[in-house]
Amino acid sequence: MASLSLDEKLRLLHGATDPDDSSVGYVPPIPRVGIPALRMVDGPMGVRAVGGSATAFPASVALAATWNPRLAREQGASMAREARAHGQNVLLAPGTNVVRVPHCGRNFEYYSEDPHLSARFAAASVRGIQSEDVVATVKHYVANNQETNRYRVSAAVSERALREIYLPAFRAAVEEADVGAVMTAYNRVNGTHMSDHRPLLRDVLKDEFGFDGFVMSDWWGTESSVGAARAGLDVEMPGVTFEERATAERLPEDVDPADVEFPETLPDMHEGGLFGEPLRDAIESGAVDESVVDGKVRRVLETMARFGLLGADSDGGRRGGELDTPRHRQLARRIAVEGTVLLKNEGALPLDEAAAVALVGPNADAAKLGGGGSSEVTPVARTSPVDGLRERAAECRFERGVPRITESSLFDAFGAGDGGESTADADDADDDASLDAALEAAAEADCAVVVVQDDTTESEDRDDLRLPGRQDELVSAVADAADRTVVVLRTGGPVQLPWVDEVDAVLETWYAGQAEGEALAAVLYGDADPGGRLPLTFGRRADDYPTAAPERFPGANDEVDYSEGVFVGYRYFDREDIAPLFPFGHGRSYASFEYGESSVERDGDEVTVTVPVRNVGNRPGKEVVQVYVRDEDPPVPRPPRELKGFETVRLDPGERRRASVTLDRDAFAYYDQDEGWVVSEGRFTLLVGRSAREIRDRVSVALG
Ligand code: GLC
């Protein structure tokens, strides 16, 4: 620190153009004193290697649907190994914003509508990433819950909702997993841009949560020099203008970077370097004291030191690691299987080995790797539903049925210019899409499997929750023609299912990554139990969701009103007593589970609830025992039940296991504007079940 000039200090506080063009974000080295480069790469579902390949894991929502945080930890470690193999030392993951709005284009990159489930996964992912000496970056801090107008929208959100719903996952990343970096969101919170938000950056994140890493901005998401510097932003990313960053080989030949116009939902990328000259000027004018800059540099250097980067070769590239190895491929498959949610099954699944299958769907011959945007990953290998079923079925005929669904890619915005491959489908005519052929195949087969999908991407929200194109029509027509119909949903969040009563089974596989086809085949044939449970609510109608009112989404006059408060997701459906189509925590298994009587043990402030679970089915299966807490006499309006613990058990037929969940005092608390966290004395009920609406037992506890 003492030997660094002011220029050198400022060089550490904003990104620069990467000479190797191999990083999404790059902070240059200072070889003179053994300070290496910081090399940053996306993303939450696998390494978005600039021009390279990596393991394409299932979407984060699929990972959360496993309700198995150990898988998040393993996935984090795997992605970190792949980041190192690509010479990177900072991974821009996990994304953990709460799924507040079912239409949000980035729900697939996040975990859940529930803060407890989100926090378990965020902490596990950070632990995994950092176990391989790569810096994790929990994002996007905070209340980045929609893509519409994301650079200007201000979330008008109460302190209580921030504390109980939107901050817990970030708090867990810091307090439980000691995350090395936090990325600020583009949006404003209560009128102030997050890069300039002193209360949430300095007072809450750094002082109260004790975050000692560094805060970086989202790309071109820094609002000011002085405001951000004073508020607690440490590193401005990417730190340079688009022109400075764009390299000719990654932009179409005839495109001059200075002429690139960006869509409304992208920031003005012609702005950059706010923590360069403008910050130097602010120091020289006295607007910002140099000690403030020193504090930022210290955070960057101490984080580098913590991850063994100081003294590393100046490139900072932690070579080693591993890429596309069998264990990474196997993990991608396992997450896809365990994240598959069996929403409905009336005797159609598992498929009979000898069954003749009609596989129908506009995009079923392409793996649904993920959604559009900075999380896009290019795998070495992938299997589509057609690949998986052709490999596994005794007989399989594939028909598209209706025209392909376009897949959005952020990189369509300006060509493939930023390292991502446009996943927009080839524009070859859909002359092979014939509904008649699909119906003929369905009528002749023993079972029809219809694979349908939505199209979600960063920087855009969905207009409505229906499946795009003519997919609903296709499902209904096939259901009429076939003896049995199984629908496979490949969606990034909740969708409307108008034909749900017409079909025999529905699987939700989300965006299942590179192993999609083999995982789908394994579940369809019962080689594996569909282990997933919904991490978010499927409503019956679009109006049933808490954000149905336009002022709550997409908002008006650059403001979105979080007036539902803490009643997000199932908390809202429960308070309003609205029957969901499929409730939070829901998921069938090929096995059947019987719950015995729950018991409660007290140990000081801790309450442990234990329940015996037996597999009374004839197949092995996985059960997720969920524990919800209800305050029977709340002094303030509280949700009728809130998830506060869960335990996953795997049971063979006839096997019985005791599942235990321990709750600490925080599990009973609510946040009061004036008093902070409060645990009201009185009676609580612990609801033990297999979803928010499928409660198997209740136990009463009194807190003194
Ligand atoms: C994007 C995303 C962020 C990503 C970053 C770098 O705009 O909001 O999640 O890590 O820019 O690609």
XYZ file of C-alpha atoms and ligand atoms in Angstrom:
716
model
C 0.000 0.000 0.000
C 2.614 2.486 1.131
C 4.700 1.940 -1.994
C 1.818 2.466 -4.416
C 1.427 5.747 -6.234
C -2.038 7.283 -6.507
C -2.164 6.221 -10.141
C -1.345 2.647 -9.188
C -4.020 2.699 -6.491
C -6.628 3.938 -8.946
C -5.609 1.277 -11.457
C -6.729 -1.321 -8.934
C -10.155 0.270 -8.554
C -11.523 0.019 -12.065
C -11.358 -2.467 -14.871
C -9.301 -2.098 -18.017
C -9.065 -3.693 -21.435
C -7.736 -7.216 -21.163
C -4.725 -7.539 -23.486
C -5.441 -11.259 -23.874
C -9.159 -10.678 -24.380
C -9.832 -13.801 -22.319
C -11.698 -12.260 -19.368
C -15.134 -10.709 -19.037
C -13.646 -8.323 -16.468
C -9.979 -7.431 -16.011
C -8.109 -5.404 -13.387
C -4.502 -4.985 -14.566
C -1.472 -6.149 -12.560
C 1.197 -4.060 -10.877
C 4.142 -6.406 -11.408
C 6.552 -3.954 -9.727
C 5.112 -4.942 -6.338
C 3.863 -8.452 -7.135
C 0.221 -7.539 -7.577
C -1.342 -9.835 -10.212
C -4.244 -9.155 -12.538
C -7.781 -9.919 -11.436
C -9.387 -11.956 -14.200
C -13.166 -12.216 -13.948
C -15.530 -14.499 -15.815
C -19.237 -15.298 -15.710
C -21.401 -17.040 -14.562
C -23.735 -18.935 -12.311
C -24.350 -21.904 -14.625
C -20.854 -22.530 -15.855
C -17.866 -20.568 -17.124
C -18.789 -18.273 -20.024
C -15.312 -18.659 -21.407
C -14.600 -15.930 -23.942
C -14.518 -17.896 -27.157
C -14.111 -21.158 -25.238
C -16.082 -24.081 -23.829
C -16.947 -25.249 -20.341
C -19.413 -27.538 -18.595
C -22.938 -26.195 -19.031
C -24.629 -26.964 -15.705
C -28.391 -26.749 -15.289
C -29.932 -23.383 -14.515
C -29.701 -22.119 -10.944
C -33.450 -22.581 -10.525
C -32.942 -26.282 -11.369
C -30.136 -26.475 -8.838
C -32.416 -24.964 -6.191
C -35.151 -27.427 -7.192
C -32.875 -30.228 -5.925
C -33.234 -28.814 -2.374
C -29.770 -30.284 -1.947
C -27.237 -27.528 -1.136
C -24.407 -30.056 -1.251
C -24.888 -30.121 -5.020
C -24.511 -26.330 -5.113
C -21.250 -26.649 -3.280
C -20.005 -29.323 -5.695
C -21.153 -27.285 -8.676
C -19.396 -24.202 -7.307
C -16.140 -26.092 -6.886
C -16.451 -27.542 -10.392
C -17.052 -24.146 -11.976
C -14.097 -22.730 -10.077
C -11.826 -25.491 -11.376
C -13.005 -24.672 -14.879
C -12.464 -20.954 -14.337
C -8.881 -21.696 -13.331
C -8.421 -23.908 -16.355
C -9.379 -20.848 -18.369
C -6.841 -18.761 -16.437
C -9.439 -16.811 -14.434
C -9.411 -16.096 -10.683
C -12.795 -14.439 -10.033
C -16.128 -16.099 -10.870
C -19.128 -13.771 -11.253
C -21.436 -16.140 -9.415
C -23.751 -17.020 -7.690
C -26.771 -14.957 -8.691
C -29.240 -15.022 -5.831
C -31.908 -12.383 -6.309
C -35.310 -13.470 -5.008
C -37.859 -14.613 -7.615
C -40.406 -11.877 -6.880
C -41.882 -11.550 -10.370
C -42.799 -14.706 -12.333
C -42.143 -12.826 -15.621
C -38.561 -11.853 -14.750
C -36.219 -12.778 -17.594
C -33.444 -13.850 -15.216
C -35.410 -16.080 -12.830
C -33.562 -19.059 -14.297
C -30.294 -17.595 -13.014
C -31.626 -17.281 -9.471
C -32.819 -19.816 -6.891
C -36.180 -19.209 -5.316
C -39.050 -17.016 -4.130
C -38.075 -18.019 -0.596
C -35.217 -16.282 1.260
C -34.288 -19.305 3.383
C -33.901 -21.639 0.390
C -32.029 -18.913 -1.541
C -29.666 -18.374 1.383
C -28.823 -22.077 1.726
C -27.893 -22.263 -1.948
C -26.025 -18.974 -2.104
C -23.843 -19.906 0.864
C -23.177 -23.416 -0.455
C -22.275 -22.143 -3.923
C -19.862 -19.560 -2.505
C -18.218 -22.179 -0.286
C -17.769 -24.439 -3.279
C -16.325 -21.784 -5.579
C -13.941 -20.475 -2.960
C -12.815 -23.954 -1.901
C -10.872 -23.941 -5.177
C -9.158 -20.590 -4.452
C -11.322 -18.647 -6.854
C -13.095 -15.506 -5.618
C -16.909 -15.862 -5.661
C -19.052 -12.813 -6.448
C -22.548 -12.895 -4.994
C -24.890 -10.832 -7.159
C -26.825 -8.563 -7.749
C -26.923 -6.637 -4.509
C -29.885 -5.919 -3.985
C -33.563 -6.031 -5.101
C -32.702 -6.651 -8.760
C -35.943 -8.580 -9.289
C -36.931 -7.563 -12.807
C -35.184 -6.800 -16.072
C -37.620 -4.193 -17.350
C -35.969 -0.778 -17.110
C -33.286 -2.367 -14.937
C -30.842 0.565 -15.097
C -33.264 3.179 -13.929
C -36.023 1.439 -12.029
C -36.143 2.183 -8.317
C -37.456 -0.527 -5.995
C -39.677 1.170 -3.418
C -39.198 -1.443 -0.745
C -39.643 -1.397 3.040
C -36.811 -2.034 5.463
C -38.733 -5.048 6.775
C -39.091 -6.618 3.307
C -35.410 -5.970 2.584
C -34.411 -7.604 5.845
C -36.807 -10.594 5.749
C -36.872 -11.304 1.993
C -34.185 -9.616 -0.155
C -31.071 -9.446 2.065
C -30.910 -12.921 3.722
C -29.141 -14.680 0.844
C -26.476 -11.939 0.656
C -26.133 -12.002 4.433
C -25.597 -15.774 4.361
C -23.000 -15.438 1.577
C -21.072 -13.029 3.818
C -21.652 -14.360 7.340
C -21.730 -18.105 6.564
C -19.503 -18.397 3.497
C -17.209 -15.345 3.750
C -17.753 -14.365 0.108
C -14.815 -12.476 -1.446
C -16.775 -10.104 -3.689
C -20.249 -8.597 -4.006
C -21.643 -7.156 -7.223
C -24.023 -4.221 -6.965
C -27.249 -4.308 -8.927
C -28.065 -1.908 -11.732
C -31.286 -0.711 -10.158
C -31.985 1.893 -7.536
C -33.392 1.103 -4.090
C -35.694 3.768 -2.660
C -34.355 6.278 -5.158
C -30.582 5.687 -4.901
C -28.505 3.694 -7.361
C -27.032 0.629 -5.714
C -23.481 1.638 -6.735
C -24.036 4.827 -4.737
C -26.100 3.354 -1.897
C -24.203 4.170 1.289
C -26.779 2.753 3.801
C -26.889 -0.641 2.086
C -23.220 -0.797 1.082
C -21.413 0.755 4.073
C -23.853 0.487 6.954
C -25.521 -2.875 6.233
C -23.170 -4.939 4.039
C -19.796 -3.822 5.377
C -20.436 -2.649 8.921
C -23.344 -4.802 10.042
C -22.793 -8.009 8.048
C -19.008 -7.602 8.363
C -18.235 -7.985 4.647
C -14.457 -7.548 4.249
C -14.055 -8.327 0.559
C -14.579 -5.837 -2.251
C -17.717 -4.489 -3.876
C -17.701 -4.282 -7.674
C -20.366 -2.690 -9.860
C -22.310 -4.505 -12.489
C -21.036 -3.811 -15.967
C -21.412 -0.125 -16.792
C -23.641 0.036 -13.705
C -21.703 2.689 -11.761
C -23.773 5.824 -11.325
C -21.102 8.337 -10.282
C -17.500 8.817 -9.176
C -17.760 10.711 -5.899
C -21.127 9.279 -4.813
C -20.077 5.699 -5.461
C -16.638 6.178 -3.894
C -18.169 7.593 -0.728
C -20.991 5.029 -0.627
C -18.674 2.033 -0.521
C -18.269 0.846 -4.105
C -14.694 -0.425 -4.371
C -14.165 -1.429 -8.002
C -15.881 -0.002 -11.077
C -16.473 -2.659 -13.753
C -15.744 -3.070 -16.560
C -14.146 0.315 -15.912
C -13.707 1.235 -19.545
C -16.028 2.272 -22.347
C -17.375 -0.213 -24.822
C -15.110 1.241 -27.480
C -12.042 0.632 -25.355
C -13.172 -2.903 -24.580
C -14.570 -4.071 -27.857
C -12.024 -5.914 -29.986
C -12.467 -6.039 -33.738
C -12.386 -9.828 -33.920
C -15.383 -10.126 -31.655
C -17.516 -7.559 -33.409
C -18.824 -8.018 -36.933
C -16.335 -6.590 -39.388
C -18.477 -3.690 -40.484
C -19.335 -2.500 -36.971
C -17.584 0.533 -35.486
C -17.854 0.239 -31.654
C -18.527 3.946 -31.362
C -21.605 3.579 -33.537
C -23.139 0.696 -31.591
C -26.524 1.682 -30.211
C -27.575 -0.354 -27.218
C -31.125 -1.544 -26.534
C -33.095 0.469 -23.993
C -32.497 -2.240 -21.404
C -28.702 -2.030 -21.599
C -26.683 0.741 -19.974
C -24.883 3.372 -21.943
C -21.699 1.411 -22.537
C -20.037 4.443 -24.027
C -19.521 5.607 -20.429
C -16.620 4.206 -18.386
C -13.556 5.013 -16.273
C -15.476 6.801 -13.502
C -12.932 5.534 -10.976
C -10.050 6.687 -13.194
C -9.417 10.347 -14.003
C -12.696 11.612 -12.451
C -11.803 9.972 -9.127
C -8.266 11.366 -9.294
C -9.757 14.808 -9.837
C -12.075 14.262 -6.862
C -9.106 13.396 -4.664
C -7.125 16.397 -5.838
C -10.126 18.664 -5.236
C -10.618 17.192 -1.763
C -14.100 15.885 -2.602
C -12.825 12.394 -1.789
C -10.060 11.842 0.749
C -7.203 9.588 -0.393
C -7.775 7.503 2.733
C -11.096 6.433 1.190
C -9.194 5.158 -1.837
C -6.708 3.402 0.452
C -9.590 1.607 2.130
C -10.738 0.281 -1.224
C -7.259 -0.774 -2.290
C -6.827 -2.570 1.011
C -10.004 -4.582 0.433
C -8.833 -5.600 -3.048
C -5.325 -6.540 -1.875
C -6.526 -8.384 1.228
C -8.920 -10.418 -0.893
C -6.099 -11.237 -3.318
C -3.916 -12.228 -0.366
C -6.686 -14.378 1.105
C -6.921 -16.348 -2.119
C -3.167 -16.704 -2.520
C -3.030 -14.405 -5.518
C -0.440 -11.928 -4.260
C 2.943 -12.861 -5.613
C 1.310 -15.107 -8.218
C 2.457 -14.595 -11.753
C 1.403 -11.156 -12.860
C -1.207 -12.584 -15.190
C -3.037 -13.765 -12.088
C -4.239 -16.712 -14.108
C -4.559 -19.588 -11.720
C -3.706 -22.328 -14.157
C -4.470 -25.868 -13.206
C -8.081 -26.649 -12.471
C -9.896 -28.999 -14.804
C -12.271 -28.698 -17.734
C -15.087 -30.896 -19.037
C -13.943 -33.893 -16.990
C -16.066 -37.001 -16.359
C -16.862 -35.890 -12.792
C -18.046 -32.492 -14.041
C -20.186 -34.132 -16.726
C -21.599 -36.540 -14.155
C -22.413 -33.672 -11.792
C -24.225 -31.781 -14.569
C -26.318 -34.906 -15.154
C -26.990 -35.461 -11.460
C -28.186 -31.890 -10.908
C -30.451 -32.180 -13.964
C -31.989 -35.394 -12.585
C -32.335 -34.172 -9.003
C -33.706 -30.846 -10.192
C -36.443 -32.436 -12.288
C -39.832 -31.858 -10.639
C -42.581 -34.397 -11.268
C -45.549 -32.036 -11.079
C -48.228 -34.556 -11.979
C -48.253 -38.280 -12.656
C -51.431 -40.265 -13.218
C -49.960 -43.638 -14.008
C -48.008 -42.565 -17.075
C -44.499 -42.626 -15.597
C -42.109 -44.339 -15.460
C -42.411 -45.411 -19.125
C -42.573 -49.071 -19.958
C -39.257 -50.343 -21.355
C -40.971 -51.692 -24.444
C -43.055 -48.589 -25.062
C -43.103 -47.013 -28.506
C -42.659 -43.292 -27.882
C -43.700 -40.336 -30.000
C -41.357 -37.498 -29.049
C -42.959 -34.227 -30.092
C -41.777 -30.648 -29.707
C -40.535 -27.712 -31.787
C -37.054 -27.624 -30.210
C -36.748 -31.160 -28.808
C -33.753 -31.870 -31.016
C -31.737 -29.129 -29.298
C -30.596 -29.195 -25.670
C -32.102 -26.349 -23.640
C -28.817 -25.283 -22.051
C -29.999 -22.095 -20.388
C -31.517 -18.699 -21.002
C -30.148 -15.673 -22.800
C -27.529 -13.336 -21.450
C -24.253 -13.204 -19.585
C -24.838 -16.708 -18.153
C -24.677 -18.404 -21.553
C -22.220 -21.336 -21.618
C -20.903 -23.284 -24.609
C -20.345 -26.924 -23.647
C -18.079 -29.418 -25.359
C -20.862 -31.999 -25.533
C -24.620 -31.921 -25.048
C -27.594 -34.268 -25.371
C -31.043 -33.139 -26.466
C -34.317 -34.895 -25.580
C -34.175 -36.531 -29.019
C -30.641 -37.799 -28.316
C -31.618 -39.064 -24.878
C -34.768 -40.870 -25.940
C -33.334 -42.337 -29.131
C -30.633 -43.825 -26.910
C -33.052 -45.162 -24.293
C -36.408 -45.946 -25.928
C -37.294 -49.249 -27.570
C -38.847 -47.183 -30.338
C -38.900 -43.390 -30.754
C -40.276 -41.228 -33.533
C -39.560 -37.477 -33.368
C -41.855 -34.850 -34.830
C -41.458 -31.098 -34.369
C -45.167 -30.495 -34.619
C -45.058 -26.692 -34.694
C -42.419 -24.130 -35.755
C -39.305 -23.803 -33.615
C -39.293 -21.429 -30.668
C -36.760 -18.625 -31.041
C -34.166 -18.606 -28.276
C -33.087 -15.126 -27.244
C -29.484 -14.285 -26.617
C -28.164 -11.084 -25.089
C -25.472 -11.221 -27.709
C -28.041 -10.720 -30.411
C -28.106 -7.163 -29.079
C -24.820 -6.489 -30.752
C -23.784 -9.581 -32.641
C -21.696 -12.229 -30.963
C -19.402 -9.447 -29.883
C -19.053 -10.244 -26.232
C -17.925 -13.800 -26.005
C -21.338 -15.382 -25.939
C -22.664 -17.327 -28.866
C -25.990 -16.210 -30.081
C -28.380 -19.023 -29.331
C -30.981 -17.602 -31.672
C -31.952 -20.547 -33.758
C -30.808 -20.913 -37.329
C -33.265 -19.159 -39.524
C -33.812 -22.215 -41.679
C -37.461 -22.497 -42.603
C -39.531 -24.709 -40.354
C -40.733 -26.736 -43.262
C -40.362 -29.903 -41.205
C -42.881 -28.800 -38.610
C -46.097 -30.684 -39.315
C -48.868 -30.920 -36.762
C -50.493 -33.742 -38.722
C -47.296 -35.776 -38.606
C -47.018 -35.156 -34.864
C -50.596 -36.267 -34.261
C -50.125 -39.326 -36.432
C -47.033 -40.275 -34.428
C -48.887 -39.645 -31.160
C -51.841 -41.796 -32.205
C -49.605 -44.712 -33.213
C -47.324 -44.645 -30.149
C -47.879 -46.157 -26.704
C -47.030 -42.788 -25.177
C -46.472 -39.258 -26.448
C -43.814 -37.110 -24.796
C -44.308 -33.425 -25.642
C -41.310 -31.164 -24.950
C -42.215 -27.476 -24.710
C -40.317 -24.410 -23.574
C -40.411 -20.712 -22.841
C -37.846 -18.161 -23.956
C -36.287 -16.033 -21.209
C -33.213 -13.861 -21.205
C -31.309 -11.270 -19.257
C -32.339 -7.693 -20.033
C -35.948 -8.590 -20.864
C -38.965 -9.820 -18.918
C -41.662 -12.046 -20.349
C -44.807 -10.306 -21.596
C -47.002 -13.049 -20.281
C -46.732 -16.479 -18.667
C -48.046 -18.520 -21.558
C -45.793 -20.805 -23.554
C -44.667 -19.013 -26.720
C -45.696 -19.968 -30.247
C -48.264 -22.697 -30.876
C -47.087 -25.016 -28.094
C -50.295 -24.963 -26.054
C -52.196 -25.902 -29.183
C -49.702 -28.706 -29.825
C -50.066 -30.157 -26.301
C -53.855 -30.163 -26.435
C -53.925 -31.725 -29.900
C -51.464 -34.445 -28.902
C -53.417 -35.123 -25.684
C -56.501 -35.720 -27.839
C -54.675 -38.062 -30.185
C -52.477 -40.104 -27.844
C -53.316 -42.897 -25.398
C -51.050 -41.312 -22.833
C -49.417 -37.904 -22.856
C -46.419 -36.741 -20.849
C -45.462 -33.073 -21.040
C -41.891 -31.944 -20.369
C -41.590 -28.249 -19.453
C -38.288 -26.504 -20.143
C -38.923 -23.174 -18.485
C -37.002 -20.613 -16.442
C -39.862 -20.101 -14.009
C -43.633 -20.520 -13.640
C -45.771 -20.762 -16.782
C -49.494 -21.181 -17.443
C -50.589 -24.775 -18.167
C -54.082 -24.487 -19.737
C -54.035 -28.177 -20.759
C -52.862 -29.539 -17.384
C -56.091 -31.554 -16.867
C -55.874 -33.044 -20.348
C -52.516 -34.772 -19.895
C -51.356 -37.715 -17.775
C -48.036 -36.407 -16.462
C -46.039 -33.193 -16.334
C -42.300 -32.888 -15.647
C -40.520 -29.562 -15.082
C -36.872 -29.875 -16.129
C -36.156 -26.092 -16.237
C -33.074 -25.361 -18.376
C -31.284 -28.626 -17.744
C -27.871 -27.887 -19.234
C -25.665 -30.112 -21.338
C -26.855 -33.412 -19.852
C -30.528 -32.646 -20.475
C -31.292 -35.529 -22.838
C -29.691 -38.270 -20.795
C -31.164 -36.946 -17.551
C -34.643 -36.734 -19.074
C -34.426 -40.306 -20.374
C -33.230 -41.564 -16.980
C -36.204 -39.971 -15.232
C -38.781 -40.952 -17.862
C -37.761 -44.613 -17.581
C -37.396 -44.636 -13.809
C -33.637 -45.228 -13.832
C -33.660 -42.299 -11.410
C -36.303 -40.756 -9.176
C -37.321 -37.199 -10.177
C -35.844 -35.583 -7.099
C -37.036 -32.029 -7.512
C -39.370 -29.863 -5.458
C -40.630 -26.459 -6.655
C -38.513 -23.546 -5.415
C -41.272 -21.205 -6.585
C -45.059 -21.224 -6.863
C -46.958 -22.077 -10.066
C -50.148 -19.998 -9.951
C -53.335 -20.990 -11.752
C -53.716 -17.588 -13.376
C -51.323 -14.701 -14.062
C -53.514 -12.483 -11.861
C -52.997 -14.751 -8.869
C -49.409 -13.602 -8.315
C -48.594 -10.806 -5.829
C -47.051 -8.687 -8.594
C -50.102 -8.753 -10.880
C -50.791 -5.050 -10.242
C -48.851 -2.877 -12.744
C -47.405 -0.609 -10.055
C -45.814 -3.727 -8.560
C -44.548 -4.893 -11.940
C -43.272 -3.460 -14.201
C -43.897 -0.240 -12.239
C -44.406 3.287 -13.554
C -42.355 6.484 -13.749
C -39.126 4.529 -13.135
C -40.415 3.183 -9.837
C -41.699 -0.263 -8.910
C -43.740 -0.633 -5.773
C -42.852 -3.515 -3.474
C -46.079 -2.854 -1.586
C -46.692 -6.562 -1.124
C -44.023 -6.253 1.571
C -42.934 -9.637 2.901
C -45.833 -11.400 1.177
C -43.774 -12.685 -1.750
C -44.507 -15.971 -3.541
C -46.300 -18.593 -1.404
C -46.425 -16.121 1.492
C -48.889 -14.132 -0.619
C -50.863 -17.134 -1.924
C -51.257 -18.347 1.674
C -52.292 -15.003 3.141
C -54.791 -14.404 0.334
C -55.848 -18.052 0.510
C -55.381 -18.459 -3.250
C -55.067 -22.077 -4.383
C -51.889 -22.399 -6.482
C -51.758 -24.736 -9.459
C -48.638 -26.318 -7.913
C -47.460 -25.036 -4.526
C -43.996 -24.065 -3.377
C -42.093 -27.208 -2.317
C -44.298 -29.479 -4.447
C -42.907 -32.483 -6.282
C -44.018 -36.087 -6.746
C -41.723 -39.083 -6.534
C -41.903 -42.582 -7.997
C -41.841 -43.746 -4.388
C -44.492 -42.988 -1.730
C -43.709 -41.653 1.704
C -45.456 -42.068 5.012
C -44.740 -39.632 7.842
C -44.843 -40.733 11.450
C -45.497 -38.499 14.403
C -43.176 -35.523 14.801
C -41.413 -34.788 18.054
C -39.739 -31.638 19.345
C -36.659 -31.244 21.518
C -35.518 -27.978 23.043
C -31.904 -27.115 23.700
C -31.638 -23.533 24.885
C -32.682 -21.351 21.989
C -32.682 -24.244 19.558
C -35.744 -26.242 18.636
C -35.252 -29.561 16.838
C -38.178 -31.218 15.147
C -37.808 -34.854 14.171
C -40.138 -36.915 12.028
C -39.874 -40.580 10.959
C -40.379 -41.057 7.216
C -40.925 -44.414 5.557
C -40.864 -45.295 1.864
C -44.036 -47.334 1.436
C -43.635 -47.510 -2.325
C -41.913 -50.163 -4.444
C -39.189 -47.916 -5.839
C -36.295 -46.077 -4.202
C -37.000 -42.379 -3.872
C -35.939 -39.037 -2.445
C -38.112 -37.079 -0.038
C -37.626 -33.472 1.031
C -39.050 -32.943 4.502
C -39.907 -29.278 4.899
C -40.493 -27.353 8.126
C -42.539 -24.147 8.083
C -42.995 -21.830 11.054
C -46.228 -20.031 11.946
C -46.610 -17.381 14.664
C -50.016 -18.116 16.198
C -50.462 -14.642 17.621
C -48.292 -12.263 15.608
C -48.046 -8.637 16.792
C -47.613 -7.603 13.145
C -49.038 -9.150 9.948
C -46.936 -12.244 9.262
C -47.151 -14.926 6.538
C -49.242 -17.953 7.590
C -46.143 -20.097 7.177
C -42.504 -19.539 6.328
C -39.940 -22.160 5.323
C -37.235 -22.278 7.979
C -35.638 -25.681 7.492
C -35.610 -28.823 5.375
C -33.932 -32.217 5.231
C -33.517 -34.443 2.184
C -33.681 -38.219 2.695
C -33.209 -41.033 0.192
C -35.099 -44.201 1.038
C -35.269 -47.639 -0.502
C -38.621 -49.416 -0.545
C -39.643 -50.181 3.055
C -36.800 -48.147 4.507
C -37.555 -45.779 7.400
C -35.412 -42.820 8.478
C -35.822 -40.018 11.006
C -35.460 -36.590 9.424
C -34.417 -33.815 11.792
C -34.475 -30.055 11.335
C -33.030 -27.691 13.916
C -34.305 -24.132 14.149
C -32.491 -21.340 15.926
C -34.144 -18.261 17.388
C -33.811 -16.353 14.088
C -36.276 -18.816 12.568
C -39.046 -17.309 14.721
C -38.108 -13.637 14.322
C -39.622 -10.837 12.309
C -38.017 -7.473 11.553
C -39.298 -4.314 13.169
C -38.336 -0.925 11.734
C -37.442 0.441 15.170
C -36.463 -2.565 17.243
C -34.706 -4.660 14.622
C -35.151 -8.428 14.834
C -37.900 -9.373 17.306
C -39.014 -12.787 18.543
C -42.473 -12.375 19.970
C -43.185 -14.479 23.017
C -46.004 -16.897 22.589
C -47.102 -19.909 20.681
C -45.728 -21.046 17.363
C -46.681 -23.990 15.198
C -44.131 -26.003 13.264
C -45.730 -27.367 10.118
C -43.980 -30.478 8.796
C -44.731 -31.444 5.217
C -43.714 -32.094 1.679
C -44.816 -28.703 0.324
C -46.284 -25.432 1.585
C -49.726 -26.919 1.021
C -49.101 -30.621 1.752
C -48.620 -30.554 5.527
C -48.291 -33.945 7.176
C -47.938 -32.966 10.823
C -48.036 -29.966 13.161
C -46.206 -29.437 16.411
C -46.804 -26.576 18.802
C -43.951 -24.801 20.589
C -44.075 -21.924 23.077
C -41.253 -19.382 23.128
C -40.703 -17.639 26.406
C -24.190 -8.411 -16.907
C -24.894 -9.014 -15.731
C -23.975 -9.582 -14.689
C -22.720 -10.116 -15.370
C -21.987 -8.934 -15.947
C -20.745 -9.366 -16.743
O -24.837 -7.284 -17.387
O -25.898 -8.225 -15.083
O -24.679 -10.625 -13.995
O -21.898 -10.805 -14.436
O -22.800 -8.105 -16.770
O -21.122 -10.106 -17.869
